[in-house]
PDB file of C-alpha atoms and ligand atoms in Angstrom:
ATOM      1  CA  MET D 167     -12.269 -21.069 -34.433  1.00 66.00           C
ATOM      2  CA  THR D 168     -13.256 -20.668 -30.769  1.00 71.00           C
ATOM      3  CA  ALA D 169     -10.582 -18.965 -28.678  1.00 73.00           C
ATOM      4  CA  THR D 170      -9.319 -21.073 -25.794  1.00 74.00           C
ATOM      5  CA  PRO D 171     -10.756 -19.531 -22.616  1.00 74.00           C
ATOM      6  CA  ALA D 172      -8.218 -17.489 -20.632  1.00 81.00           C
ATOM      7  CA  TRP D 173      -6.838 -19.307 -17.588  1.00 82.00           C
ATOM      8  CA  PRO D 174      -7.088 -18.349 -14.791  1.00 86.00           C
ATOM      9  CA  PRO D 175     -10.520 -16.901 -15.601  1.00 86.00           C
ATOM     10  CA  GLN D 176     -10.475 -13.101 -15.612  1.00 86.00           C
ATOM     11  CA  SER D 177     -13.467 -13.167 -13.296  1.00 87.00           C
ATOM     12  CA  ALA D 178     -11.739 -15.337 -10.692  1.00 95.00           C
ATOM     13  CA  PRO D 179     -12.054 -13.735  -7.255  1.00 97.00           C
ATOM     14  CA  ARG D 180      -8.790 -12.852  -5.455  1.00 97.00           C
ATOM     15  CA  LEU D 181      -8.156 -13.272  -1.748  1.00 98.00           C
ATOM     16  CA  HIS D 182      -5.257 -12.397   0.555  1.00 98.00           C
ATOM     17  CA  VAL D 183      -4.576 -15.264   2.961  1.00 98.00           C
ATOM     18  CA  GLU D 184      -2.028 -15.693   5.767  1.00 96.00           C
ATOM     19  CA  THR D 185      -1.384 -19.385   4.928  1.00 96.00           C
ATOM     20  CA  GLN D 186       1.927 -20.054   3.140  1.00 98.00           C
ATOM     21  CA  LEU D 187       0.849 -21.122  -0.364  1.00 98.00           C
ATOM     22  CA  GLY D 188       2.344 -23.806  -2.592  1.00 98.00           C
ATOM     23  CA  GLU D 189       1.543 -26.812  -4.796  1.00 97.00           C
ATOM     24  CA  GLY D 190      -1.280 -28.826  -3.230  1.00 97.00           C
ATOM     25  CA  VAL D 191      -1.614 -26.555  -0.180  1.00 98.00           C
ATOM     26  CA  VAL D 192      -5.183 -26.631   1.125  1.00 98.00           C
ATOM     27  CA  VAL D 193      -6.624 -23.446   2.639  1.00 98.00           C
ATOM     28  CA  SER D 194      -9.813 -23.406   4.736  1.00 98.00           C
ATOM     29  CA  ILE D 195     -11.814 -20.212   4.325  1.00 98.00           C
ATOM     30  CA  ASP D 196     -14.530 -19.061   6.720  1.00 97.00           C
ATOM     31  CA  GLY D 197     -16.017 -15.796   8.013  1.00 97.00           C
ATOM     32  CA  ASN D 198     -16.421 -12.797   5.710  1.00 96.00           C
ATOM     33  CA  PRO D 199     -14.110 -14.110   2.973  1.00 96.00           C
ATOM     34  CA  ALA D 200     -16.192 -17.312   2.814  1.00 98.00           C
ATOM     35  CA  HIS D 201     -19.414 -15.275   2.682  1.00 97.00           C
ATOM     36  CA  TYR D 202     -17.944 -13.204  -0.161  1.00 96.00           C
ATOM     37  CA  LEU D 203     -16.960 -16.302  -2.150  1.00 97.00           C
ATOM     38  CA  ILE D 204     -20.064 -18.410  -1.454  1.00 97.00           C
ATOM     39  CA  ALA D 205     -22.906 -15.864  -1.299  1.00 97.00           C
ATOM     40  CA  VAL D 206     -21.587 -12.955  -3.379  1.00 96.00           C
ATOM     41  CA  MET D 207     -19.325 -14.601  -5.985  1.00 96.00           C
ATOM     42  CA  ARG D 208     -21.381 -17.829  -5.975  1.00 97.00           C
ATOM     43  CA  VAL D 209     -18.255 -19.980  -6.174  1.00 97.00           C
ATOM     44  CA  LYS D 210     -19.068 -23.578  -7.150  1.00 97.00           C
ATOM     45  CA  PRO D 211     -16.996 -26.776  -6.732  1.00 97.00           C
ATOM     46  CA  ASP D 212     -13.905 -26.753  -9.006  1.00 97.00           C
ATOM     47  CA  ASP D 213     -14.192 -22.973  -9.589  1.00 97.00           C
ATOM     48  CA  ILE D 214     -10.858 -21.137  -9.438  1.00 98.00           C
ATOM     49  CA  VAL D 215     -10.082 -18.588  -6.705  1.00 98.00           C
ATOM     50  CA  LEU D 216      -6.786 -16.673  -6.826  1.00 98.00           C
ATOM     51  CA  LEU D 217      -4.865 -16.535  -3.542  1.00 98.00           C
ATOM     52  CA  PHE D 218      -1.818 -14.560  -2.452  1.00 98.00           C
ATOM     53  CA  ASP D 219       0.019 -14.650   0.871  1.00 97.00           C
ATOM     54  CA  GLY D 220       2.544 -11.850   0.508  1.00 96.00           C
ATOM     55  CA  ARG D 221       5.546 -14.110  -0.062  1.00 96.00           C
ATOM     56  CA  SER D 222       4.702 -16.966  -2.513  1.00 97.00           C
ATOM     57  CA  GLY D 223       3.264 -14.974  -5.417  1.00 97.00           C
ATOM     58  CA  GLU D 224      -0.288 -15.699  -6.561  1.00 98.00           C
ATOM     59  CA  TRP D 225      -1.766 -19.208  -6.738  1.00 98.00           C
ATOM     60  CA  ALA D 226      -4.858 -20.507  -8.511  1.00 98.00           C
ATOM     61  CA  ALA D 227      -6.832 -22.686  -6.099  1.00 98.00           C
ATOM     62  CA  ARG D 228      -9.762 -24.971  -6.795  1.00 98.00           C
ATOM     63  CA  ALA D 229     -12.876 -24.678  -4.612  1.00 98.00           C
ATOM     64  CA  ARG D 230     -13.895 -27.821  -2.727  1.00 95.00           C
ATOM     65  CA  ASP D 231     -16.215 -28.868   0.163  1.00 97.00           C
ATOM     66  CA  ILE D 232     -18.344 -25.729  -0.197  1.00 97.00           C
ATOM     67  CA  ARG D 233     -20.737 -25.432   2.756  1.00 97.00           C
ATOM     68  CA  LYS D 234     -23.023 -22.615   3.926  1.00 95.00           C
ATOM     69  CA  ARG D 235     -20.350 -20.710   5.858  1.00 96.00           C
ATOM     70  CA  ASP D 236     -17.024 -22.185   4.833  1.00 97.00           C
ATOM     71  CA  LEU D 237     -15.173 -23.852   1.999  1.00 98.00           C
ATOM     72  CA  VAL D 238     -11.805 -25.327   1.142  1.00 98.00           C
ATOM     73  CA  LEU D 239      -9.427 -24.126  -1.580  1.00 98.00           C
ATOM     74  CA  GLU D 240      -6.645 -26.355  -2.954  1.00 98.00           C
ATOM     75  CA  CYS D 241      -3.685 -24.661  -4.688  1.00 98.00           C
ATOM     76  CA  VAL D 242      -3.185 -26.084  -8.172  1.00 97.00           C
ATOM     77  CA  ALA D 243      -0.802 -23.702  -9.964  1.00 97.00           C
ATOM     78  CA  GLN D 244       1.234 -20.554  -9.373  1.00 98.00           C
ATOM     79  CA  THR D 245      -0.182 -17.770 -11.566  1.00 97.00           C
ATOM     80  CA  LYS D 246       2.142 -14.913 -10.574  1.00 97.00           C
ATOM     81  CA  PRO D 247       5.654 -14.914  -9.076  1.00 97.00           C
ATOM     82  CA  PRO D 248       6.288 -13.014  -5.817  1.00 96.00           C
ATOM     83  CA  GLU D 249       6.020  -9.325  -6.749  1.00 93.00           C
ATOM     84  CA  THR D 250       8.747  -6.773  -6.653  1.00 93.00           C
ATOM     85  CA  VAL D 251       7.524  -3.228  -6.136  1.00 96.00           C
ATOM     86  CA  PRO D 252       9.756  -0.137  -6.203  1.00 97.00           C
ATOM     87  CA  ASP D 253      11.542   0.383  -2.889  1.00 97.00           C
ATOM     88  CA  PHE D 254       9.484   3.488  -2.106  1.00 98.00           C
ATOM     89  CA  TRP D 255       8.181   4.386   1.358  1.00 98.00           C
ATOM     90  CA  LEU D 256       5.334   6.817   1.946  1.00 98.00           C
ATOM     91  CA  CYS D 257       5.616   8.626   5.291  1.00 98.00           C
ATOM     92  CA  CYS D 258       2.533  10.637   6.144  1.00 96.00           C
ATOM     93  CA  ALA D 259       0.996  12.343   9.129  1.00 93.00           C
ATOM     94  CA  PRO D 260      -2.273  10.846  10.356  1.00 89.00           C
ATOM     95  CA  ILE D 261      -5.144  12.781   8.872  1.00 86.00           C
ATOM     96  CA  LYS D 262      -8.901  12.407   9.252  1.00 83.00           C
ATOM     97  CA  LYS D 263     -10.203   8.830   9.127  1.00 78.00           C
ATOM     98  CA  GLY D 264     -11.636   8.669   5.624  1.00 84.00           C
ATOM     99  CA  ARG D 265      -8.659  10.477   4.172  1.00 91.00           C
ATOM    100  CA  ILE D 266      -5.897   8.335   5.719  1.00 92.00           C
ATOM    101  CA  ASP D 267      -7.910   5.320   4.516  1.00 94.00           C
ATOM    102  CA  LEU D 268      -7.788   6.823   1.006  1.00 96.00           C
ATOM    103  CA  ILE D 269      -4.001   7.245   1.275  1.00 97.00           C
ATOM    104  CA  ALA D 270      -3.623   3.602   2.357  1.00 97.00           C
ATOM    105  CA  GLU D 271      -5.770   2.304  -0.499  1.00 98.00           C
ATOM    106  CA  LYS D 272      -4.051   4.460  -3.143  1.00 98.00           C
ATOM    107  CA  ALA D 273      -0.554   3.754  -1.791  1.00 98.00           C
ATOM    108  CA  CYS D 274      -1.259   0.046  -2.256  1.00 98.00           C
ATOM    109  CA  GLU D 275      -2.592   0.451  -5.799  1.00 98.00           C
ATOM    110  CA  LEU D 276       0.292   2.751  -6.754  1.00 98.00           C
ATOM    111  CA  GLY D 277       2.889   0.164  -5.634  1.00 98.00           C
ATOM    112  CA  VAL D 278       4.248   1.633  -2.400  1.00 98.00           C
ATOM    113  CA  ALA D 279       6.489  -0.806  -0.474  1.00 98.00           C
ATOM    114  CA  LYS D 280       5.908   0.630   3.011  1.00 98.00           C
ATOM    115  CA  LEU D 281       3.438   3.020   4.642  1.00 98.00           C
ATOM    116  CA  GLN D 282       4.946   4.843   7.639  1.00 98.00           C
ATOM    117  CA  PRO D 283       2.537   7.013   9.689  1.00 96.00           C
ATOM    118  CA  VAL D 284       4.352   9.977  11.287  1.00 96.00           C
ATOM    119  CA  LEU D 285       2.924  11.981  14.209  1.00 96.00           C
ATOM    120  CA  THR D 286       3.498  15.741  13.803  1.00 95.00           C
ATOM    121  CA  ARG D 287       2.502  18.622  16.077  1.00 94.00           C
ATOM    122  CA  ARG D 288      -0.377  19.924  13.939  1.00 91.00           C
ATOM    123  CA  ALA D 289      -1.868  16.494  13.205  1.00 87.00           C
ATOM    124  CA  VAL D 290      -5.593  16.620  14.056  1.00 82.00           C
ATOM    125  CA  VAL D 291      -5.478  12.877  14.723  1.00 81.00           C
ATOM    126  CA  ASP D 292      -3.030  11.407  17.228  1.00 82.00           C
ATOM    127  CA  LYS D 293      -3.842   7.729  16.949  1.00 86.00           C
ATOM    128  CA  LEU D 294      -4.478   5.379  14.077  1.00 91.00           C
ATOM    129  CA  ASN D 295      -6.528   2.239  13.766  1.00 93.00           C
ATOM    130  CA  LEU D 296      -3.904   0.022  12.139  1.00 94.00           C
ATOM    131  CA  ASP D 297      -6.375  -2.877  11.815  1.00 95.00           C
ATOM    132  CA  ARG D 298      -8.695  -0.698   9.737  1.00 96.00           C
ATOM    133  CA  LEU D 299      -5.810   0.528   7.577  1.00 96.00           C
ATOM    134  CA  HIS D 300      -4.626  -3.080   7.145  1.00 97.00           C
ATOM    135  CA  ALA D 301      -8.109  -4.062   5.949  1.00 97.00           C
ATOM    136  CA  HIS D 302      -7.988  -1.277   3.341  1.00 97.00           C
ATOM    137  CA  LEU D 303      -4.559  -2.489   2.195  1.00 98.00           C
ATOM    138  CA  VAL D 304      -5.883  -6.059   1.839  1.00 97.00           C
ATOM    139  CA  GLU D 305      -8.917  -4.937  -0.161  1.00 97.00           C
ATOM    140  CA  ALA D 306      -6.800  -2.721  -2.432  1.00 98.00           C
ATOM    141  CA  ALA D 307      -4.236  -5.499  -3.010  1.00 98.00           C
ATOM    142  CA  GLU D 308      -7.007  -7.997  -3.846  1.00 97.00           C
ATOM    143  CA  GLN D 309      -8.436  -5.516  -6.354  1.00 97.00           C
ATOM    144  CA  CYS D 310      -5.250  -4.246  -8.015  1.00 97.00           C
ATOM    145  CA  GLY D 311      -3.433  -7.567  -8.473  1.00 96.00           C
ATOM    146  CA  ARG D 312      -0.595  -7.111  -5.966  1.00 98.00           C
ATOM    147  CA  THR D 313       0.745 -10.377  -4.524  1.00 98.00           C
ATOM    148  CA  ALA D 314       1.940  -8.706  -1.314  1.00 97.00           C
ATOM    149  CA  LEU D 315       0.581  -5.957   0.919  1.00 97.00           C
ATOM    150  CA  PRO D 316       2.617  -2.820   1.555  1.00 98.00           C
ATOM    151  CA  GLU D 317       4.326  -3.045   4.930  1.00 98.00           C
ATOM    152  CA  LEU D 318       2.285  -0.987   7.442  1.00 97.00           C
ATOM    153  CA  ALA D 319       4.551   0.373  10.171  1.00 97.00           C
ATOM    154  CA  ALA D 320       3.445   1.542  13.613  1.00 95.00           C
ATOM    155  CA  MET D 321       3.159   5.326  13.930  1.00 95.00           C
ATOM    156  CA  VAL D 322       6.315   7.140  15.035  1.00 97.00           C
ATOM    157  CA  LYS D 323       6.895  10.736  16.143  1.00 96.00           C
ATOM    158  CA  LEU D 324       8.637  12.979  13.624  1.00 97.00           C
ATOM    159  CA  ASP D 325      11.727  13.461  15.804  1.00 97.00           C
ATOM    160  CA  ALA D 326      12.151   9.677  16.159  1.00 98.00           C
ATOM    161  CA  LEU D 327      11.700   9.195  12.422  1.00 98.00           C
ATOM    162  CA  LEU D 328      14.456  11.731  11.725  1.00 98.00           C
ATOM    163  CA  ARG D 329      16.729  10.386  14.464  1.00 98.00           C
ATOM    164  CA  ASP D 330      16.527   6.793  13.206  1.00 97.00           C
ATOM    165  CA  TRP D 331      16.388   7.532   9.490  1.00 98.00           C
ATOM    166  CA  PRO D 332      18.377   4.996   7.387  1.00 94.00           C
ATOM    167  CA  GLN D 333      21.597   6.435   5.987  1.00 91.00           C
ATOM    168  CA  ALA D 334      21.165   5.265   2.411  1.00 92.00           C
ATOM    169  CA  ARG D 335      17.612   6.445   1.774  1.00 97.00           C
ATOM    170  CA  PRO D 336      16.760  10.002   0.672  1.00 97.00           C
ATOM    171  CA  LEU D 337      13.763  11.502   2.453  1.00 98.00           C
ATOM    172  CA  PHE D 338      11.925  13.658  -0.075  1.00 98.00           C
ATOM    173  CA  PHE D 339      10.116  16.214   2.011  1.00 97.00           C
ATOM    174  CA  ALA D 340       7.007  17.772   0.461  1.00 97.00           C
ATOM    175  CA  ASP D 341       7.476  21.312   1.656  1.00 95.00           C
ATOM    176  CA  GLU D 342       4.532  23.571   0.854  1.00 91.00           C
ATOM    177  CA  THR D 343       6.813  26.569   1.366  1.00 91.00           C
ATOM    178  CA  GLY D 344       8.903  25.426  -1.590  1.00 92.00           C
ATOM    179  CA  GLY D 345      11.563  22.990  -2.726  1.00 96.00           C
ATOM    180  CA  ALA D 346      13.139  21.418  -5.799  1.00 97.00           C
ATOM    181  CA  PRO D 347      10.964  20.346  -8.733  1.00 97.00           C
ATOM    182  CA  LEU D 348      10.290  16.566  -8.556  1.00 96.00           C
ATOM    183  CA  THR D 349      11.854  15.876 -11.977  1.00 94.00           C
ATOM    184  CA  GLU D 350      15.120  17.425 -10.745  1.00 95.00           C
ATOM    185  CA  ALA D 351      15.066  15.830  -7.257  1.00 96.00           C
ATOM    186  CA  PHE D 352      14.034  12.389  -8.502  1.00 95.00           C
ATOM    187  CA  ALA D 353      16.591  12.407 -11.309  1.00 93.00           C
ATOM    188  CA  ASN D 354      19.378  12.617  -8.709  1.00 88.00           C
ATOM    189  CA  TYR D 355      18.056   9.726  -6.589  1.00 90.00           C
ATOM    190  CA  PRO D 356      16.847   6.793  -8.708  1.00 88.00           C
ATOM    191  CA  GLY D 357      17.403   4.280  -5.909  1.00 84.00           C
ATOM    192  CA  PRO D 358      15.430   3.487  -2.723  1.00 96.00           C
ATOM    193  CA  ALA D 359      13.427   6.519  -1.576  1.00 97.00           C
ATOM    194  CA  ALA D 360      10.822   7.864   0.802  1.00 98.00           C
ATOM    195  CA  PHE D 361       8.376  10.715   0.682  1.00 98.00           C
ATOM    196  CA  LEU D 362       7.235  12.701   3.728  1.00 98.00           C
ATOM    197  CA  ILE D 363       3.874  14.489   3.657  1.00 96.00           C
ATOM    198  CA  GLY D 364       2.567  16.739   6.425  1.00 95.00           C
ATOM    199  CA  PRO D 365      -0.869  16.896   8.083  1.00 93.00           C
ATOM    200  CA  GLU D 366      -3.802  19.120   7.144  1.00 91.00           C
ATOM    201  CA  GLY D 367      -2.199  21.924   9.174  1.00 92.00           C
ATOM    202  CA  GLY D 368       1.212  21.517   7.568  1.00 93.00           C
ATOM    203  CA  PHE D 369       4.524  21.267   9.408  1.00 94.00           C
ATOM    204  CA  ASP D 370       5.220  23.900  12.058  1.00 94.00           C
ATOM    205  CA  PRO D 371       8.348  26.073  11.579  1.00 95.00           C
ATOM    206  CA  ALA D 372      10.434  24.070  14.076  1.00 97.00           C
ATOM    207  CA  GLU D 373       9.503  20.796  12.369  1.00 97.00           C
ATOM    208  CA  ARG D 374      10.284  22.219   8.938  1.00 97.00           C
ATOM    209  CA  ALA D 375      13.674  23.393  10.177  1.00 97.00           C
ATOM    210  CA  ALA D 376      14.430  20.007  11.774  1.00 98.00           C
ATOM    211  CA  ILE D 377      13.519  18.152   8.584  1.00 98.00           C
ATOM    212  CA  ARG D 378      15.515  20.526   6.378  1.00 97.00           C
ATOM    213  CA  ALA D 379      18.503  20.138   8.696  1.00 97.00           C
ATOM    214  CA  HIS D 380      18.499  16.362   8.233  1.00 97.00           C
ATOM    215  CA  PRO D 381      21.319  15.177   5.925  1.00 97.00           C
ATOM    216  CA  GLN D 382      19.022  12.829   3.987  1.00 97.00           C
ATOM    217  CA  ALA D 383      16.163  15.343   3.583  1.00 97.00           C
ATOM    218  CA  VAL D 384      15.459  16.667   0.081  1.00 97.00           C
ATOM    219  CA  PRO D 385      12.819  19.463   0.163  1.00 97.00           C
ATOM    220  CA  VAL D 386      10.627  19.270  -2.940  1.00 97.00           C
ATOM    221  CA  SER D 387       7.742  21.249  -4.364  1.00 98.00           C
ATOM    222  CA  LEU D 388       4.447  19.775  -5.545  1.00 98.00           C
ATOM    223  CA  GLY D 389       3.668  22.847  -7.626  1.00 97.00           C
ATOM    224  CA  PRO D 390       2.233  26.302  -7.013  1.00 96.00           C
ATOM    225  CA  ARG D 391      -1.029  25.245  -5.330  1.00 96.00           C
ATOM    226  CA  ILE D 392      -1.541  23.972  -1.782  1.00 96.00           C
ATOM    227  CA  LEU D 393      -2.639  20.332  -2.056  1.00 97.00           C
ATOM    228  CA  ARG D 394      -4.587  18.463   0.585  1.00 95.00           C
ATOM    229  CA  ALA D 395      -2.347  15.928   2.341  1.00 95.00           C
ATOM    230  CA  GLU D 396      -3.996  12.992   0.592  1.00 96.00           C
ATOM    231  CA  THR D 397      -3.658  14.707  -2.808  1.00 97.00           C
ATOM    232  CA  ALA D 398       0.029  15.389  -2.099  1.00 97.00           C
ATOM    233  CA  ALA D 399       0.622  11.765  -1.051  1.00 97.00           C
ATOM    234  CA  ILE D 400      -1.063  10.337  -4.140  1.00 97.00           C
ATOM    235  CA  ALA D 401       0.465  12.845  -6.585  1.00 98.00           C
ATOM    236  CA  ALA D 402       4.006  12.441  -5.217  1.00 97.00           C
ATOM    237  CA  THR D 403       3.788   8.643  -5.323  1.00 98.00           C
ATOM    238  CA  ALA D 404       2.437   8.681  -8.874  1.00 98.00           C
ATOM    239  CA  ALA D 405       5.287  10.993  -9.904  1.00 97.00           C
ATOM    240  CA  TRP D 406       7.825   8.602  -8.357  1.00 97.00           C
ATOM    241  CA  MET D 407       6.269   5.576 -10.081  1.00 97.00           C
ATOM    242  CA  THR D 408       6.404   7.463 -13.386  1.00 96.00           C
ATOM    243  CA  ILE D 409      10.002   8.709 -13.105  1.00 96.00           C
ATOM    244  CA  ASN D 410      11.784   6.017 -11.066  1.00 96.00           C
ATOM    245  CA  GLY D 411       9.170   3.365 -10.381  1.00 96.00           C
ATOM    246  CA  ASP D 412       7.642   0.546 -12.413  1.00 96.00           C
ATOM    247  CA  TRP D 413       5.273   2.502 -14.608  1.00 96.00           C
ATOM    248  CA  LYS D 414       7.400   1.771 -17.647  1.00 89.00           C
TER     249      LYS D 414
HETATM  250  N1  SAH V 227      -2.302  23.902   5.851  1.00 77.19           N
HETATM  251  C1  SAH V 227      -1.021  24.136   5.199  1.00 77.19           C
HETATM  252  C2  SAH V 227      -0.795  23.152   4.072  1.00 77.19           C
HETATM  253  C3  SAH V 227      -0.799  21.717   4.485  1.00 77.19           C
HETATM  254  S1  SAH V 227      -1.053  20.726   3.094  1.00 77.19           S
HETATM  255  C4  SAH V 227      -1.008  25.513   4.559  1.00 77.19           C
HETATM  256  O1  SAH V 227      -2.104  25.996   4.281  1.00 77.19           O
HETATM  257  O2  SAH V 227       0.091  25.957   4.286  1.00 77.19           O
HETATM  258  C5  SAH V 227      -0.595  19.152   3.702  1.00 77.19           C
HETATM  259  C6  SAH V 227       0.793  18.703   3.262  1.00 77.19           C
HETATM  260  O3  SAH V 227       0.797  18.451   1.868  1.00 77.19           O
HETATM  261  C7  SAH V 227       1.912  19.682   3.483  1.00 77.19           C
HETATM  262  O4  SAH V 227       2.419  19.601   4.800  1.00 77.19           O
HETATM  263  C8  SAH V 227       2.936  19.227   2.465  1.00 77.19           C
HETATM  264  O5  SAH V 227       3.654  18.098   2.962  1.00 77.19           O
HETATM  265  C9  SAH V 227       2.071  18.776   1.314  1.00 77.19           C
HETATM  266  N2  SAH V 227       1.879  19.809   0.297  1.00 77.19           N
HETATM  267  C10 SAH V 227       0.720  20.396  -0.052  1.00 77.19           C
HETATM  268  N3  SAH V 227       0.894  21.257  -1.078  1.00 77.19           N
HETATM  269  C11 SAH V 227       2.218  21.216  -1.393  1.00 77.19           C
HETATM  270  C12 SAH V 227       3.027  21.879  -2.376  1.00 77.19           C
HETATM  271  N4  SAH V 227       2.508  22.736  -3.261  1.00 77.19           N
HETATM  272  N5  SAH V 227       4.362  21.598  -2.395  1.00 77.19           N
HETATM  273  C13 SAH V 227       4.900  20.713  -1.507  1.00 77.19           C
HETATM  274  N6  SAH V 227       4.183  20.056  -0.562  1.00 77.19           N
HETATM  275  C14 SAH V 227       2.850  20.296  -0.507  1.00 77.19           C
END
């Protein structure tokens, strides 16, 4: 008895597109995504490509009109509903290029809803290439099966973040000088949340005091060792996904 082949094919390539998807919607693909599909994935007419646009879920689309540098994809069926990820924001200071890219990629895979860069006094980097970070988010979402990218906010200064912080959202503050264990802190706040991680040089005393003075701030410990910022960001997010997120 031959098993019916899985549909959509497990090997179907996935692409993030800006076009609003839906039954019969036709998407023209060119540039690097077209090169990836045509030259790397060797997509042939009628092959399935999975598309997601961040709001319509995931759609299986049939390849058509394949030329050297572009092709057309026609949506034939919705394969995943619009995703819901835990309402968890990751706020982190800009760190060296490769490492902030790692945080963006892992935040996407781990299911973060929003990535909020925060400029602190000891940050070694004071500007971010949001286009590059967006590209990492797209690639990670295509790989991990998300149907929407995390929201990528423009960088804000720490004092502005604290001043404008939303009333109903706890700001778990990874304080390397000590704080509550995550299991205890997270147990008290199962709802929307955010995690704030400092830069390679940590928070300076005035920043730490300002954060601790904020009514929504919840200082937490990430254990007895000093973690690199990217390790702290990934570990804290994984802990949230385990305790209050969607890793059920
Ligand atoms: N250079 C600083 C540490 C900075 S680590 C020092 O040596 O003290 C970068 C960030 O990761 C910190 O600002 C903090 O937000 C987080 N972090 C690292 N280890 C942590 C721990 N054990 N507990 C809580 N937060 C931690």
